[in-house]
């Protein structure tokens, strides 16, 4: 399982780096929130919650400073926060498959 997790994290880092390389300004479309930001935001916030559920911390300011800054900007926007599900309701749904996989026969 450790080798599989390591490989999955490596692929995950590569995908995050590709995403970060496309973020040239404050937002993907320039100076204001756009459609690509909204689509990428779903993925970014999912990553943030997954790292909490699995106990990993791959999306750090040190590794991905541009993405981290972008996520912080999004988290400060009322329009974004109004559309996000509450963390306390989302995390149990994300934890269920992780816990099920831990108790599955090997």
Coordinates of N, CA and C in Angstrom, one line a residue:
X1 N 0.8 -1.2 0.0 CA 0.0 0.0 0.0 C 0.9 1.3 0.0
X2 N 2.0 1.2 0.7 CA 2.9 2.4 0.8 C 3.4 2.8 -0.6
X3 N 3.8 1.8 -1.4 CA 4.3 2.1 -2.7 C 3.2 2.7 -3.6
X4 N 2.0 2.2 -3.5 CA 0.9 2.7 -4.3 C 0.6 4.1 -3.9
X5 N 0.6 4.4 -2.6 CA 0.3 5.7 -2.1 C 1.4 6.7 -2.6
X6 N 2.6 6.3 -2.5 CA 3.7 7.2 -3.0 C 3.6 7.5 -4.5
X7 N 3.2 6.5 -5.3 CA 3.1 6.8 -6.7 C 1.9 7.7 -6.9
X8 N 0.8 7.5 -6.2 CA -0.4 8.3 -6.4 C -0.1 9.8 -6.0
X9 N 0.7 10.0 -4.9 CA 1.1 11.3 -4.5 C 2.0 12.0 -5.5
X10 N 2.9 11.2 -6.1 CA 3.7 11.7 -7.1 C 2.9 12.2 -8.3
X11 N 1.9 11.4 -8.8 CA 1.1 11.8 -9.9 C 0.3 13.1 -9.5
X12 N -0.2 13.1 -8.3 CA -1.0 14.2 -7.7 C -0.1 15.5 -7.8
X13 N 1.1 15.4 -7.3 CA 2.0 16.6 -7.4 C 2.2 17.1 -8.8
X14 N 2.4 16.2 -9.7 CA 2.6 16.5 -11.1 C 1.3 17.3 -11.7
X15 N 0.1 16.8 -11.3 CA -1.1 17.5 -11.8 C -1.2 18.9 -11.1
X16 N -0.9 19.0 -9.9 CA -0.9 20.3 -9.2 C 0.1 21.2 -9.8
X17 N 1.2 20.8 -10.2 CA 2.3 21.6 -10.8 C 1.8 22.1 -12.1
X18 N 1.1 21.2 -12.9 CA 0.6 21.7 -14.2 C -0.5 22.7 -14.0
X19 N -1.3 22.6 -13.0 CA -2.4 23.6 -12.7 C -1.7 24.9 -12.3
X20 N -0.7 24.8 -11.5 CA 0.0 26.0 -11.0 C 0.7 26.7 -12.1
X21 N 1.2 26.0 -13.0 CA 1.9 26.6 -14.2 C 1.0 27.4 -15.1
X22 N -0.3 27.1 -15.1 CA -1.2 27.8 -15.9 C -1.8 29.1 -15.2
X23 N -1.5 29.2 -13.9 CA -2.0 30.3 -13.2 C -1.0 31.5 -13.2
X24 N -1.2 32.4 -14.2 CA -0.2 33.4 -14.4 C -0.5 34.7 -13.6
X25 N -1.8 35.0 -13.4 CA -2.2 36.2 -12.7 C -2.9 35.8 -11.4
X26 N -3.7 36.8 -10.9 CA -4.5 36.5 -9.7 C -5.5 35.4 -9.9
X27 N -6.0 35.3 -11.1 CA -7.0 34.3 -11.5 C -6.6 33.7 -12.8
X28 N -7.2 32.6 -13.2 CA -6.8 31.9 -14.5 C -7.1 32.8 -15.7
X29 N -8.2 33.6 -15.6 CA -8.6 34.5 -16.7 C -8.0 35.9 -16.6
X30 N -7.2 36.2 -15.6 CA -6.6 37.5 -15.4 C -6.8 38.1 -14.0
X31 N -7.5 39.2 -14.0 CA -7.6 39.9 -12.7 C -8.9 39.6 -11.9
X32 N -9.8 38.9 -12.5 CA -11.1 38.6 -11.8 C -11.5 37.1 -12.0
X33 N -12.4 36.7 -11.1 CA -12.9 35.3 -11.1 C -13.6 35.0 -12.4
X34 N -13.3 33.9 -13.0 CA -13.9 33.5 -14.3 C -14.3 32.0 -14.2
X35 N -14.8 31.5 -15.4 CA -15.3 30.2 -15.5 C -14.2 29.1 -15.1
X36 N -13.0 29.3 -15.6 CA -12.0 28.3 -15.4 C -11.6 28.3 -13.9
X37 N -11.7 29.5 -13.2 CA -11.4 29.5 -11.8 C -12.5 28.7 -11.0
X38 N -13.7 28.8 -11.5 CA -14.8 28.1 -10.8 C -14.7 26.6 -11.0
X39 N -14.3 26.2 -12.2 CA -14.1 24.7 -12.5 C -12.9 24.2 -11.7
X40 N -11.8 25.0 -11.7 CA -10.6 24.6 -11.0 C -10.8 24.6 -9.5
X41 N -11.6 25.5 -9.0 CA -11.9 25.7 -7.6 C -12.5 24.4 -7.0
X42 N -13.4 23.8 -7.8 CA -14.0 22.5 -7.3 C -12.9 21.5 -7.0
X43 N -11.9 21.4 -7.9 CA -10.8 20.5 -7.8 C -9.9 20.9 -6.6
X44 N -9.6 22.2 -6.5 CA -8.7 22.7 -5.5 C -9.3 22.4 -4.1
X45 N -10.5 22.8 -3.9 CA -11.1 22.6 -2.6 C -11.3 21.1 -2.3
X46 N -11.5 20.3 -3.3 CA -11.6 18.8 -3.1 C -10.2 18.4 -2.6
X47 N -9.1 18.8 -3.2 CA -7.8 18.5 -2.8 C -7.5 18.8 -1.3
X48 N -7.9 20.0 -1.0 CA -7.7 20.5 0.4 C -8.4 19.6 1.4
X49 N -9.6 19.2 1.1 CA -10.3 18.3 2.0 C -9.8 16.9 2.0
X50 N -9.4 16.4 0.9 CA -8.8 15.1 0.8 C -7.6 15.0 1.6
X51 N -6.7 16.0 1.6 CA -5.5 15.9 2.3 C -5.8 15.8 3.8
X52 N -6.8 16.4 4.3 CA -7.2 16.3 5.7 C -7.8 14.9 6.0
X53 N -8.6 14.4 5.1 CA -9.2 13.1 5.3 C -8.1 12.0 5.4
X54 N -7.1 12.0 4.4 CA -6.1 10.9 4.4 C -4.9 11.2 5.2
X55 N -4.8 12.4 5.8 CA -3.7 12.7 6.7 C -2.5 13.1 5.9
X56 N -2.6 13.6 4.7 CA -1.5 14.1 3.9 C -1.5 15.6 3.9
X57 N -0.4 16.2 3.5 CA -0.3 17.6 3.3 C 0.4 18.0 2.1
X58 N -0.1 17.6 0.9 CA 0.7 17.8 -0.3 C 0.5 19.2 -0.8
X59 N -0.6 19.9 -0.5 CA -0.8 21.2 -1.1 C -0.4 22.3 -0.1
X60 N 1.0 22.6 0.0 CA 1.5 23.5 1.0 C 2.0 24.7 0.2
X61 N 2.1 25.8 1.0 CA 2.6 27.1 0.4 C 4.0 26.9 -0.1
X62 N 4.8 26.1 0.6 CA 6.2 25.9 0.1 C 6.3 25.2 -1.2
X63 N 5.4 24.2 -1.4 CA 5.5 23.4 -2.6 C 4.7 24.0 -3.8
X64 N 3.6 24.7 -3.5 CA 2.8 25.3 -4.5 C 2.4 26.7 -4.1
X65 N 3.3 27.6 -4.1 CA 3.0 29.0 -3.6 C 1.9 29.7 -4.4
X66 N 1.9 29.5 -5.7 CA 0.9 30.2 -6.5 C -0.5 29.7 -6.3
X67 N -0.6 28.3 -6.2 CA -1.9 27.7 -6.0 C -2.4 28.1 -4.6
X68 N -1.5 28.1 -3.6 CA -1.9 28.4 -2.2 C -2.4 29.8 -2.2
X69 N -1.8 30.7 -2.8 CA -2.2 32.1 -2.8 C -3.6 32.3 -3.5
X70 N -3.8 31.5 -4.6 CA -5.1 31.5 -5.4 C -6.2 31.0 -4.5
X71 N -5.9 29.8 -3.8 CA -6.9 29.2 -2.9 C -7.3 30.2 -1.8
X72 N -6.3 30.9 -1.2 CA -6.6 31.8 -0.1 C -7.5 33.0 -0.7
X73 N -7.2 33.5 -1.9 CA -8.0 34.5 -2.5 C -9.5 34.0 -2.6
X74 N -9.6 32.8 -3.1 CA -11.0 32.2 -3.3 C -11.7 32.1 -2.0
X75 N -11.0 31.7 -0.9 CA -11.6 31.5 0.4 C -12.0 32.8 1.0
X76 N -11.5 33.9 0.5 CA -11.8 35.2 1.1 C -13.0 35.8 0.3
X77 N -13.5 35.2 -0.7 CA -14.6 35.7 -1.5 C -15.9 35.2 -1.1
X78 N -16.8 36.2 -0.7 CA -18.2 35.8 -0.3 C -18.9 34.9 -1.3
X79 N -18.8 35.3 -2.5 CA -19.5 34.5 -3.6 C -19.1 33.1 -3.6
X80 N -17.8 32.8 -3.3 CA -17.3 31.5 -3.3 C -17.8 30.7 -2.1
X81 N -17.7 31.4 -0.9 CA -18.1 30.8 0.3 C -19.6 30.5 0.4
X82 N -20.4 31.3 -0.3 CA -21.9 31.0 -0.3 C -22.2 29.7 -1.1
X83 N -21.3 29.3 -2.0 CA -21.6 28.1 -2.8 C -20.9 26.9 -2.3
X84 N -20.0 27.0 -1.4 CA -19.3 25.8 -0.9 C -20.1 25.1 0.2
X85 N -20.1 23.7 0.1 CA -20.8 23.0 1.2 C -20.0 23.2 2.5
X86 N -20.7 23.2 3.6 CA -20.0 23.4 4.9 C -19.1 22.2 5.1
X87 N -17.9 22.5 5.6 CA -16.8 21.5 5.8 C -17.3 20.4 6.7
X88 N -18.0 20.7 7.8 CA -18.5 19.7 8.7 C -19.5 18.7 8.1
X89 N -20.1 19.1 7.1 CA -21.1 18.2 6.4 C -20.4 17.4 5.3
X90 N -19.4 18.0 4.7 CA -18.7 17.4 3.5 C -17.7 16.3 4.0
X91 N -16.9 16.6 5.0 CA -15.9 15.6 5.5 C -16.4 14.2 5.8
X92 N -17.5 14.1 6.5 CA -18.0 12.7 6.8 C -18.2 11.9 5.5
X93 N -18.7 12.6 4.5 CA -19.0 11.9 3.2 C -17.7 11.5 2.5
X94 N -16.6 12.3 2.7 CA -15.3 12.0 2.1 C -14.6 10.9 2.9
X95 N -14.9 10.9 4.2 CA -14.2 9.9 5.1 C -14.7 8.5 4.9
X96 N -16.0 8.4 4.6 CA -16.7 7.0 4.5 C -15.9 6.1 3.6
X97 N -15.6 6.4 2.3 CA -14.9 5.5 1.4 C -13.5 5.2 1.9
X98 N -12.8 6.2 2.5 CA -11.5 5.9 3.1 C -11.5 4.9 4.2
X99 N -12.5 5.1 5.1 CA -12.6 4.1 6.2 C -13.0 2.7 5.7
X100 N -13.9 2.7 4.7 CA -14.3 1.4 4.1 C -13.1 0.7 3.5
X101 N -12.3 1.4 2.8 CA -11.1 0.8 2.2 C -10.1 0.3 3.2
X102 N -10.0 0.9 4.4 CA -9.2 0.4 5.4 C -9.6 -0.9 6.0
X103 N -10.9 -1.1 6.1 CA -11.5 -2.3 6.7 C -11.8 -3.4 5.6
X104 N -11.5 -3.1 4.4 CA -11.7 -4.1 3.3 C -10.7 -5.2 3.4
X105 N -11.1 -6.4 3.1 CA -10.1 -7.5 3.1 C -9.0 -7.3 2.1
X106 N -7.8 -7.7 2.5 CA -6.6 -7.4 1.6 C -6.3 -8.6 0.8

